[in-house]
Amino acid sequence: MNFKAIALGTALALGGAAPFTVQTAAAEGNYIPLLTYRTGAFAGSGIHIANGMYDYLQMLNERDGGIGGVKILLEECETGYDPQKGMECYEATKGKGALMYNPYSTGTTLQIIPKAGVDKIPVLSMGYGLSAAAVGNTFPWVFNVPDTYWDGLSVIIKYIGEQEGGMDKLKGKKIGYIFLDAGFGREPIPLLEQLSKDYGFEVTQYPVPAKEMQNQSSQWLNIRRDRPDYVIMWGWGAMNPTAIKEAVKTRFPMDKMIGVWWSAGDDDAAAGGAGAKGYKALNISGLGTDYPALADIKKLVVDARKSQTTEANFGNVLYNRGVLNSVLMAEAIRTAQEKTGKTVLTGEDVRIGLESLNITAERLEEIGLAGFAHPMKVTCEDHAGSHPVYIQEWDGTKWVKATDWIEPMKDVVRPLLEAAAKEYTEKNAPWPARTEPCPN
């Protein structure tokens, strides 16, 4: 494992000092281990996420002295997007007073889920992981707010239906699904197959093995042969820019290609240059840097040389996604402090904060992020919330917002999530019944 720790706002690794190991985190502040990947085939995505997550929390340390007067202690552990390394990082950090985990890998998330209730440390898998974990009565220690993968997929299908003139017009259409052949890419397939039956469209699948992410010629030759009306992409890391370059090369109509929010990076679309114009992707966080909180990050962290981000990448899509992730963490900590009356917290306290999370439009404005995200609320029953998302479009040089906020197909998705949760517990019997009281 490769650790990098930041104690009381000092980025030791950036200054070349020996890494600080957090031994007594709970006695000194509120400790958050960050499972990141700055190396390997997924680093092109992971670096921006890691920088955004770190910089927002570091800004709170610099500007406010932390949260509730208590510093945030951060420690990065390099996983390389490898679930085995992710679990090694988890085991090495959980005993240091960890408040929550953001695995940033569906594979790692799936392995941590059975441990979360035992170790009493919640999992925040923001917009990824096990979709069924949205069922809070079954998974009281797992949170995937603001949306599950299934919510995201339903928005894409709903958008395609709108483009065709109505959901009934999907009948007879062919929709291609190109995906990373891992837990991440396979997660939404059950819903896709169900929606295919419900609306009468055909699905053609194009799995991309992780080792072949940068060699997708065969998949795109098959897409060219099959001639789907639309292609949905569920990619991450090096898969995304490669797929977009191949789509441009094979002259697939880019306005008919739509990615999940993890296939929405600036580097992803830029790989296709002007030829990628029209490519679309979901988004759950704001575009650009025109937000007071981002200005504070720039002044107190980036310009102060306490960040690893570059000027060019500050405020890009995935950086802002990392910022949003840290907003959720910070607001969960603040809420837990209010609920418990404590300032130095435990994982059990933060679980209460996450389950009581209610980020209103007014609160977003208070923290300098008005319009940066849709207001979101977590309940004991619903740990995702199925919140609206929007679609962004590549104009040849940059991302622009292409739609207003779009509601997921909650009436379709929620019953399927509940059925999936039931199936999960049956496969993993005996699954513990919820004993945690609802804090709301």
Short mmCIF file of C-alpha atoms in Angstrom, two decimals:
data_model
loop_
_atom_site.label_atom_id
_atom_site.label_comp_id
_atom_site.label_asym_id
_atom_site.label_seq_id
_atom_site.Cartn_x
_atom_site.Cartn_y
_atom_site.Cartn_z
CA MET A 1 0.00 0.00 0.00
CA ASN A 2 1.07 3.55 -0.65
CA PHE A 3 -0.05 6.05 1.97
CA LYS A 4 -0.11 9.81 1.82
CA ALA A 5 -1.41 11.60 4.86
CA ILE A 6 -2.39 15.18 5.49
CA ALA A 7 -2.49 16.19 9.15
CA LEU A 8 -4.06 19.44 10.27
CA GLY A 9 -4.05 20.78 6.75
CA THR A 10 -0.39 20.14 5.93
CA ALA A 11 0.17 18.21 2.72
CA LEU A 12 3.39 16.50 3.74
CA ALA A 13 3.80 14.46 0.59
CA LEU A 14 3.73 17.61 -1.53
CA GLY A 15 6.64 19.04 0.38
CA GLY A 16 8.69 15.89 0.13
CA ALA A 17 8.47 15.07 3.83
CA ALA A 18 8.07 11.54 5.08
CA PRO A 19 4.42 10.42 5.10
CA PHE A 20 2.59 11.04 8.36
CA THR A 21 0.75 8.04 9.77
CA VAL A 22 -2.44 8.82 11.61
CA GLN A 23 -2.21 6.80 14.83
CA THR A 24 -4.57 8.67 17.15
CA ALA A 25 -6.87 10.39 14.70
CA ALA A 26 -9.94 10.40 16.91
CA ALA A 27 -8.06 12.24 19.63
CA GLU A 28 -6.83 14.94 17.24
CA GLY A 29 -9.67 15.51 14.81
CA ASN A 30 -12.11 13.83 12.47
CA TYR A 31 -10.30 11.28 10.33
CA ILE A 32 -11.30 10.47 6.74
CA PRO A 33 -9.28 7.91 4.78
CA LEU A 34 -9.43 8.49 1.03
CA LEU A 35 -9.09 5.38 -1.12
CA THR A 36 -7.64 6.90 -4.30
CA TYR A 37 -5.86 5.86 -7.45
CA ARG A 38 -3.28 8.17 -8.96
CA THR A 39 -1.51 5.36 -10.81
CA GLY A 40 -2.52 2.76 -13.36
CA ALA A 41 -5.01 2.60 -16.22
CA PHE A 42 -7.71 4.41 -14.23
CA ALA A 43 -5.52 7.26 -13.01
CA GLY A 44 -6.70 9.55 -15.80
CA SER A 45 -10.07 9.66 -14.06
CA GLY A 46 -8.99 8.97 -10.49
CA ILE A 47 -6.51 11.84 -10.17
CA HIS A 48 -9.14 14.53 -10.81
CA ILE A 49 -11.60 12.93 -8.37
CA ALA A 50 -8.93 12.65 -5.68
CA ASN A 51 -7.84 16.27 -6.13
CA GLY A 52 -11.38 17.61 -5.91
CA MET A 53 -12.15 15.58 -2.82
CA TYR A 54 -8.99 16.63 -1.04
CA ASP A 55 -9.09 20.30 -2.03
CA TYR A 56 -12.60 20.97 -0.74
CA LEU A 57 -11.89 19.46 2.66
CA GLN A 58 -8.52 21.19 2.80
CA MET A 59 -10.28 24.48 2.05
CA LEU A 60 -12.57 23.91 5.04
CA ASN A 61 -9.50 23.33 7.21
CA GLU A 62 -7.85 26.52 5.96
CA ARG A 63 -10.91 28.77 5.97
CA ASP A 64 -13.00 27.46 8.86
CA GLY A 65 -10.60 25.44 10.98
CA GLY A 66 -12.35 22.26 9.85
CA ILE A 67 -15.99 21.47 10.63
CA GLY A 68 -17.52 22.53 13.94
CA GLY A 69 -14.13 23.71 15.11
CA VAL A 70 -12.50 20.34 14.55
CA LYS A 71 -9.86 19.77 11.87
CA ILE A 72 -10.37 17.14 9.20
CA LEU A 73 -7.52 14.63 9.08
CA LEU A 74 -7.02 13.14 5.61
CA GLU A 75 -4.99 10.15 4.59
CA GLU A 76 -4.82 8.82 1.04
CA CYS A 77 -4.21 5.17 0.32
CA GLU A 78 -3.38 4.19 -3.26
CA THR A 79 -5.52 1.36 -4.61
CA GLY A 80 -4.79 1.45 -8.34
CA TYR A 81 -8.55 0.71 -8.72
CA ASP A 82 -7.71 -2.85 -7.63
CA PRO A 83 -10.32 -4.30 -5.22
CA GLN A 84 -7.67 -6.35 -3.44
CA LYS A 85 -5.57 -3.25 -2.78
CA GLY A 86 -8.73 -1.38 -1.88
CA MET A 87 -9.48 -3.92 0.83
CA GLU A 88 -5.90 -3.75 2.07
CA CYS A 89 -6.32 0.02 2.43
CA TYR A 90 -9.62 -0.51 4.24
CA GLU A 91 -8.15 -2.96 6.73
CA ALA A 92 -5.10 -0.74 7.32
CA THR A 93 -7.13 2.40 8.07
CA LYS A 94 -10.38 1.30 9.71
CA GLY A 95 -8.82 1.12 13.17
CA LYS A 96 -7.62 4.74 13.09
CA GLY A 97 -11.00 6.26 13.82
CA ALA A 98 -12.28 6.27 10.23
CA LEU A 99 -15.57 8.14 9.91
CA MET A 100 -16.61 6.79 6.51
CA TYR A 101 -15.28 5.22 3.33
CA ASN A 102 -15.53 6.38 -0.28
CA PRO A 103 -14.14 3.33 -2.12
CA TYR A 104 -14.40 4.83 -5.64
CA SER A 105 -14.59 1.33 -7.04
CA THR A 106 -17.71 -0.80 -7.34
CA GLY A 107 -15.57 -3.92 -6.84
CA THR A 108 -14.15 -2.60 -3.56
CA THR A 109 -17.55 -1.29 -2.47
CA LEU A 110 -19.13 -4.71 -2.90
CA GLN A 111 -16.47 -6.23 -0.64
CA ILE A 112 -16.80 -3.56 2.05
CA ILE A 113 -20.62 -3.67 2.25
CA PRO A 114 -20.79 -6.83 4.43
CA LYS A 115 -18.14 -5.37 6.75
CA ALA A 116 -19.68 -1.92 7.20
CA GLY A 117 -22.27 -2.91 9.81
CA VAL A 118 -19.78 -5.07 11.67
CA ASP A 119 -17.08 -2.40 11.81
CA LYS A 120 -19.64 0.39 12.34
CA ILE A 121 -18.20 2.56 9.57
CA PRO A 122 -20.58 3.80 6.84
CA VAL A 123 -19.88 3.58 3.13
CA LEU A 124 -20.59 6.58 0.91
CA SER A 125 -20.56 5.36 -2.68
CA MET A 126 -21.78 8.53 -4.40
CA GLY A 127 -23.48 7.50 -7.62
CA TYR A 128 -21.79 4.09 -7.85
CA GLY A 129 -21.59 0.71 -6.14
CA LEU A 130 -24.52 -1.60 -5.44
CA SER A 131 -27.72 0.04 -6.67
CA ALA A 132 -29.84 -2.05 -4.30
CA ALA A 133 -28.04 -0.41 -1.37
CA ALA A 134 -30.47 2.48 -1.83
CA VAL A 135 -32.88 0.39 0.24
CA GLY A 136 -31.89 1.77 3.63
CA ASN A 137 -33.88 -0.70 5.70
CA THR A 138 -31.76 -3.48 4.23
CA PHE A 139 -28.45 -1.58 3.99
CA PRO A 140 -28.39 0.88 6.91
CA TRP A 141 -24.62 1.43 6.59
CA VAL A 142 -24.42 2.13 2.84
CA PHE A 143 -25.35 5.36 1.06
CA ASN A 144 -25.34 6.01 -2.70
CA VAL A 145 -26.89 9.47 -2.71
CA PRO A 146 -27.71 11.31 -4.97
CA ASP A 147 -28.47 8.48 -7.40
CA THR A 148 -27.90 4.83 -8.19
CA TYR A 149 -26.61 3.50 -11.47
CA TRP A 150 -30.15 2.36 -12.17
CA ASP A 151 -31.43 5.91 -11.75
CA GLY A 152 -28.82 7.11 -14.22
CA LEU A 153 -29.65 4.45 -16.78
CA SER A 154 -33.35 5.26 -16.50
CA VAL A 155 -32.59 8.92 -17.25
CA ILE A 156 -30.70 7.94 -20.39
CA ILE A 157 -33.53 5.71 -21.62
CA LYS A 158 -36.04 8.44 -20.77
CA TYR A 159 -33.95 10.99 -22.70
CA ILE A 160 -33.68 8.70 -25.72
CA GLY A 161 -37.43 8.22 -25.62
CA GLU A 162 -37.92 11.99 -25.63
CA GLN A 163 -35.60 12.36 -28.61
CA GLU A 164 -37.63 9.78 -30.49
CA GLY A 165 -40.95 11.48 -29.75
CA GLY A 166 -42.15 9.41 -26.80
CA MET A 167 -41.37 6.24 -24.88
CA ASP A 168 -43.67 4.25 -27.16
CA LYS A 169 -41.35 5.14 -30.04
CA LEU A 170 -38.58 3.03 -28.48
CA LYS A 171 -40.27 -0.11 -29.74
CA GLY A 172 -38.16 -1.70 -32.46
CA LYS A 173 -35.12 0.49 -31.75
CA LYS A 174 -31.69 -0.99 -31.16
CA ILE A 175 -29.60 0.34 -28.28
CA GLY A 176 -25.97 -0.66 -27.90
CA TYR A 177 -24.39 -0.91 -24.45
CA ILE A 178 -20.59 -0.70 -24.32
CA PHE A 179 -19.28 -1.22 -20.82
CA LEU A 180 -16.26 -1.96 -18.69
CA ASP A 181 -16.48 -5.69 -18.06
CA ALA A 182 -16.34 -5.42 -14.28
CA GLY A 183 -18.81 -5.00 -11.43
CA PHE A 184 -19.16 -1.32 -12.37
CA GLY A 185 -20.17 -1.98 -15.97
CA ARG A 186 -22.35 -5.00 -15.24
CA GLU A 187 -24.31 -3.35 -12.41
CA PRO A 188 -27.04 -1.65 -14.55
CA ILE A 189 -27.57 -4.56 -16.97
CA PRO A 190 -30.57 -6.08 -15.09
CA LEU A 191 -32.46 -2.79 -15.37
CA LEU A 192 -31.45 -2.35 -19.01
CA GLU A 193 -32.80 -5.80 -19.83
CA GLN A 194 -36.03 -5.09 -17.95
CA LEU A 195 -36.56 -1.76 -19.72
CA SER A 196 -35.87 -3.50 -23.03
CA LYS A 197 -38.78 -5.85 -22.31
CA ASP A 198 -41.02 -3.05 -21.07
CA TYR A 199 -40.50 -0.75 -24.04
CA GLY A 200 -39.73 -3.21 -26.82
CA PHE A 201 -36.22 -2.12 -27.81
CA GLU A 202 -33.34 -4.47 -28.57
CA VAL A 203 -30.11 -4.36 -26.57
CA THR A 204 -26.72 -5.33 -27.96
CA GLN A 205 -23.90 -5.62 -25.43
CA TYR A 206 -20.22 -4.86 -26.01
CA PRO A 207 -18.12 -5.74 -22.95
CA VAL A 208 -14.64 -4.24 -22.72
CA PRO A 209 -12.19 -6.23 -20.55
CA ALA A 210 -10.07 -4.02 -18.29
CA LYS A 211 -6.88 -5.28 -19.94
CA GLU A 212 -8.24 -4.29 -23.36
CA MET A 213 -9.53 -0.81 -22.51
CA GLN A 214 -7.05 0.82 -24.89
CA ASN A 215 -7.75 -1.63 -27.69
CA GLN A 216 -11.46 -1.51 -28.58
CA SER A 217 -11.26 -1.93 -32.33
CA SER A 218 -13.18 -5.22 -32.26
CA GLN A 219 -16.02 -3.78 -30.19
CA TRP A 220 -16.41 -0.80 -32.48
CA LEU A 221 -16.26 -2.94 -35.60
CA ASN A 222 -19.14 -4.93 -34.09
CA ILE A 223 -21.02 -1.72 -33.36
CA ARG A 224 -20.46 -0.61 -36.94
CA ARG A 225 -21.80 -3.99 -38.11
CA ASP A 226 -24.83 -3.99 -35.79
CA ARG A 227 -25.75 -0.34 -36.49
CA PRO A 228 -27.50 0.46 -33.17
CA ASP A 229 -29.65 3.58 -33.13
CA TYR A 230 -27.96 4.73 -29.91
CA VAL A 231 -24.95 3.67 -27.87
CA ILE A 232 -24.84 3.95 -24.10
CA MET A 233 -21.36 3.96 -22.58
CA TRP A 234 -20.58 2.79 -19.04
CA GLY A 235 -16.85 3.42 -18.94
CA TRP A 236 -14.13 4.63 -16.62
CA GLY A 237 -10.44 5.38 -16.83
CA ALA A 238 -8.67 4.72 -20.10
CA MET A 239 -11.77 3.07 -21.56
CA ASN A 240 -13.54 6.39 -22.09
CA PRO A 241 -11.13 8.33 -24.34
CA THR A 242 -10.39 5.16 -26.28
CA ALA A 243 -14.08 4.53 -26.93
CA ILE A 244 -14.70 8.09 -28.03
CA LYS A 245 -11.73 8.01 -30.42
CA GLU A 246 -12.99 4.72 -31.87
CA ALA A 247 -16.51 6.08 -32.22
CA VAL A 248 -15.19 9.05 -34.16
CA LYS A 249 -12.97 6.79 -36.25
CA THR A 250 -15.85 4.49 -37.20
CA ARG A 251 -18.08 7.53 -37.86
CA PHE A 252 -20.70 6.64 -35.34
CA PRO A 253 -23.07 9.63 -34.99
CA MET A 254 -21.80 11.22 -31.78
CA ASP A 255 -25.12 12.84 -30.94
CA LYS A 256 -26.48 9.30 -30.52
CA MET A 257 -23.83 8.31 -27.95
CA ILE A 258 -24.54 8.95 -24.26
CA GLY A 259 -22.32 8.12 -21.31
CA VAL A 260 -22.95 7.64 -17.61
CA TRP A 261 -21.65 10.39 -15.29
CA TRP A 262 -18.35 8.50 -14.99
CA SER A 263 -17.87 8.73 -18.78
CA ALA A 264 -18.11 12.50 -18.63
CA GLY A 265 -14.54 13.70 -18.10
CA ASP A 266 -12.95 16.55 -20.02
CA ASP A 267 -10.07 14.32 -21.09
CA ASP A 268 -12.56 11.67 -22.24
CA ALA A 269 -14.31 13.90 -24.76
CA ALA A 270 -11.18 15.86 -25.70
CA ALA A 271 -9.64 12.63 -27.00
CA GLY A 272 -12.08 12.86 -29.90
CA GLY A 273 -11.50 16.57 -30.40
CA ALA A 274 -13.86 18.37 -32.73
CA GLY A 275 -14.95 15.00 -34.08
CA ALA A 276 -16.55 14.18 -30.74
CA LYS A 277 -18.91 17.15 -30.99
CA GLY A 278 -22.39 16.07 -29.94
CA TYR A 279 -21.26 13.36 -27.50
CA LYS A 280 -23.37 13.51 -24.36
CA ALA A 281 -23.04 12.31 -20.80
CA LEU A 282 -24.93 12.50 -17.54
CA ASN A 283 -23.78 14.88 -14.83
CA ILE A 284 -24.69 15.43 -11.17
CA SER A 285 -22.34 18.32 -10.38
CA GLY A 286 -21.71 21.80 -11.73
CA LEU A 287 -19.64 22.87 -14.72
CA GLY A 288 -16.83 25.38 -14.45
CA THR A 289 -15.46 27.42 -11.56
CA ASP A 290 -17.97 30.25 -11.14
CA TYR A 291 -18.90 29.38 -7.56
CA PRO A 292 -17.77 31.17 -4.37
CA ALA A 293 -16.64 27.89 -2.78
CA LEU A 294 -14.45 27.14 -5.78
CA ALA A 295 -12.98 30.63 -5.50
CA ASP A 296 -12.07 29.85 -1.89
CA ILE A 297 -10.45 26.58 -2.97
CA LYS A 298 -8.47 28.43 -5.62
CA LYS A 299 -7.25 31.09 -3.20
CA LEU A 300 -6.60 28.99 -0.09
CA VAL A 301 -5.51 25.68 -1.55
CA VAL A 302 -4.55 25.78 -5.23
CA ASP A 303 -2.79 29.16 -5.29
CA ALA A 304 -1.25 28.38 -1.90
CA ARG A 305 0.38 25.30 -3.45
CA LYS A 306 -1.45 22.94 -1.12
CA SER A 307 -3.12 21.05 -3.96
CA GLN A 308 -1.91 18.53 -6.51
CA THR A 309 -4.25 19.81 -9.21
CA THR A 310 -2.97 21.88 -12.09
CA GLU A 311 -4.38 25.23 -13.16
CA ALA A 312 -5.71 23.65 -16.35
CA ASN A 313 -7.59 20.91 -14.50
CA PHE A 314 -9.00 23.00 -11.69
CA GLY A 315 -12.79 22.93 -11.99
CA ASN A 316 -13.00 20.28 -14.69
CA VAL A 317 -15.93 17.86 -14.59
CA LEU A 318 -14.32 15.12 -12.52
CA TYR A 319 -12.58 17.57 -10.20
CA ASN A 320 -15.98 19.10 -9.47
CA ARG A 321 -17.37 15.60 -8.94
CA GLY A 322 -14.76 15.09 -6.24
CA VAL A 323 -15.76 18.42 -4.71
CA LEU A 324 -19.40 17.29 -4.59
CA ASN A 325 -18.36 14.05 -2.90
CA SER A 326 -16.58 16.03 -0.19
CA VAL A 327 -19.58 18.34 0.18
CA LEU A 328 -21.64 15.25 1.06
CA MET A 329 -19.01 14.14 3.57
CA ALA A 330 -18.71 17.58 5.14
CA GLU A 331 -22.48 18.04 5.40
CA ALA A 332 -22.86 14.58 6.91
CA ILE A 333 -20.24 15.47 9.54
CA ARG A 334 -21.91 18.82 10.26
CA THR A 335 -25.31 17.16 10.56
CA ALA A 336 -23.91 14.43 12.82
CA GLN A 337 -22.41 17.09 15.10
CA GLU A 338 -25.80 18.77 15.33
CA LYS A 339 -27.65 15.51 15.96
CA THR A 340 -25.25 14.10 18.56
CA GLY A 341 -23.97 17.26 20.22
CA LYS A 342 -20.42 15.98 19.71
CA THR A 343 -17.64 17.58 17.66
CA VAL A 344 -15.21 14.66 17.43
CA LEU A 345 -17.19 11.85 15.86
CA THR A 346 -17.27 8.10 15.28
CA GLY A 347 -18.46 6.15 12.28
CA GLU A 348 -21.72 5.45 14.09
CA ASP A 349 -22.26 9.19 14.51
CA VAL A 350 -21.58 9.88 10.84
CA ARG A 351 -24.04 7.16 9.82
CA ILE A 352 -26.68 9.20 11.63
CA GLY A 353 -25.49 12.31 9.79
CA LEU A 354 -25.68 10.59 6.41
CA GLU A 355 -29.16 9.23 7.10
CA SER A 356 -30.30 12.71 8.14
CA LEU A 357 -28.72 14.49 5.19
CA ASN A 358 -30.88 17.27 3.74
CA ILE A 359 -28.98 19.62 1.45
CA THR A 360 -31.46 22.27 0.39
CA ALA A 361 -31.04 24.96 -2.25
CA GLU A 362 -30.61 27.43 0.60
CA ARG A 363 -27.84 25.33 2.12
CA LEU A 364 -26.05 25.06 -1.23
CA GLU A 365 -26.12 28.85 -1.44
CA GLU A 366 -24.83 29.18 2.13
CA ILE A 367 -21.78 27.04 1.37
CA GLY A 368 -21.04 28.91 -1.87
CA LEU A 369 -22.35 26.31 -4.28
CA ALA A 370 -25.74 27.61 -5.44
CA GLY A 371 -26.77 25.63 -8.52
CA PHE A 372 -23.72 23.35 -8.28
CA ALA A 373 -25.92 20.32 -7.56
CA HIS A 374 -29.57 19.53 -7.25
CA PRO A 375 -30.90 19.70 -3.68
CA MET A 376 -30.80 16.26 -2.14
CA LYS A 377 -32.31 14.45 0.80
CA VAL A 378 -31.66 11.06 2.36
CA THR A 379 -34.26 9.13 4.36
CA CYS A 380 -34.01 5.97 6.41
CA GLU A 381 -35.83 4.08 3.68
CA ASP A 382 -34.06 5.65 0.67
CA HIS A 383 -30.28 6.09 0.82
CA ALA A 384 -30.02 7.39 -2.76
CA GLY A 385 -33.06 9.55 -3.28
CA SER A 386 -33.31 9.18 -7.07
CA HIS A 387 -32.53 12.86 -7.53
CA PRO A 388 -32.66 14.61 -10.91
CA VAL A 389 -29.57 14.68 -13.13
CA TYR A 390 -28.80 16.62 -16.29
CA ILE A 391 -27.13 15.89 -19.60
CA GLN A 392 -24.05 17.73 -20.78
CA GLU A 393 -22.83 17.88 -24.37
CA TRP A 394 -19.36 18.25 -25.88
CA ASP A 395 -19.31 21.22 -28.26
CA GLY A 396 -15.96 20.27 -29.78
CA THR A 397 -13.82 22.08 -27.22
CA LYS A 398 -15.73 22.00 -23.90
CA TRP A 399 -18.75 20.66 -22.07
CA VAL A 400 -21.98 22.66 -22.07
CA LYS A 401 -25.22 21.96 -20.25
CA ALA A 402 -27.64 20.44 -22.77
CA THR A 403 -30.75 19.84 -20.67
CA ASP A 404 -32.45 20.92 -17.51
CA TRP A 405 -32.58 18.51 -14.56
CA ILE A 406 -34.25 15.23 -15.55
CA GLU A 407 -36.13 13.08 -13.05
CA PRO A 408 -35.20 9.37 -12.99
CA MET A 409 -37.96 6.82 -13.64
CA LYS A 410 -38.43 6.27 -9.92
CA ASP A 411 -41.78 4.50 -10.27
CA VAL A 412 -40.04 1.87 -12.39
CA VAL A 413 -36.69 1.77 -10.60
CA ARG A 414 -37.72 1.68 -6.94
CA PRO A 415 -39.67 -1.63 -7.02
CA LEU A 416 -36.77 -3.23 -8.89
CA LEU A 417 -34.28 -1.91 -6.31
CA GLU A 418 -36.36 -3.39 -3.51
CA ALA A 419 -36.54 -6.72 -5.31
CA ALA A 420 -32.77 -6.63 -5.89
CA ALA A 421 -32.17 -5.88 -2.20
CA LYS A 422 -34.30 -8.88 -1.23
CA GLU A 423 -32.41 -11.07 -3.68
CA TYR A 424 -29.08 -9.84 -2.27
CA THR A 425 -30.05 -10.76 1.28
CA GLU A 426 -31.22 -14.19 0.19
CA LYS A 427 -27.94 -14.85 -1.61
CA ASN A 428 -25.97 -13.59 1.38
CA ALA A 429 -28.04 -15.23 4.12
CA PRO A 430 -28.06 -14.83 7.00
CA TRP A 431 -28.13 -11.07 6.35
CA PRO A 432 -28.58 -9.07 9.57
CA ALA A 433 -31.91 -7.34 10.11
CA ARG A 434 -31.71 -3.62 10.67
CA THR A 435 -31.45 -2.68 14.36
CA GLU A 436 -30.29 0.93 13.95
CA PRO A 437 -33.03 3.39 14.95
CA CYS A 438 -34.12 5.93 12.37
CA PRO A 439 -32.72 9.35 13.38
CA ASN A 440 -35.35 11.34 11.46
#
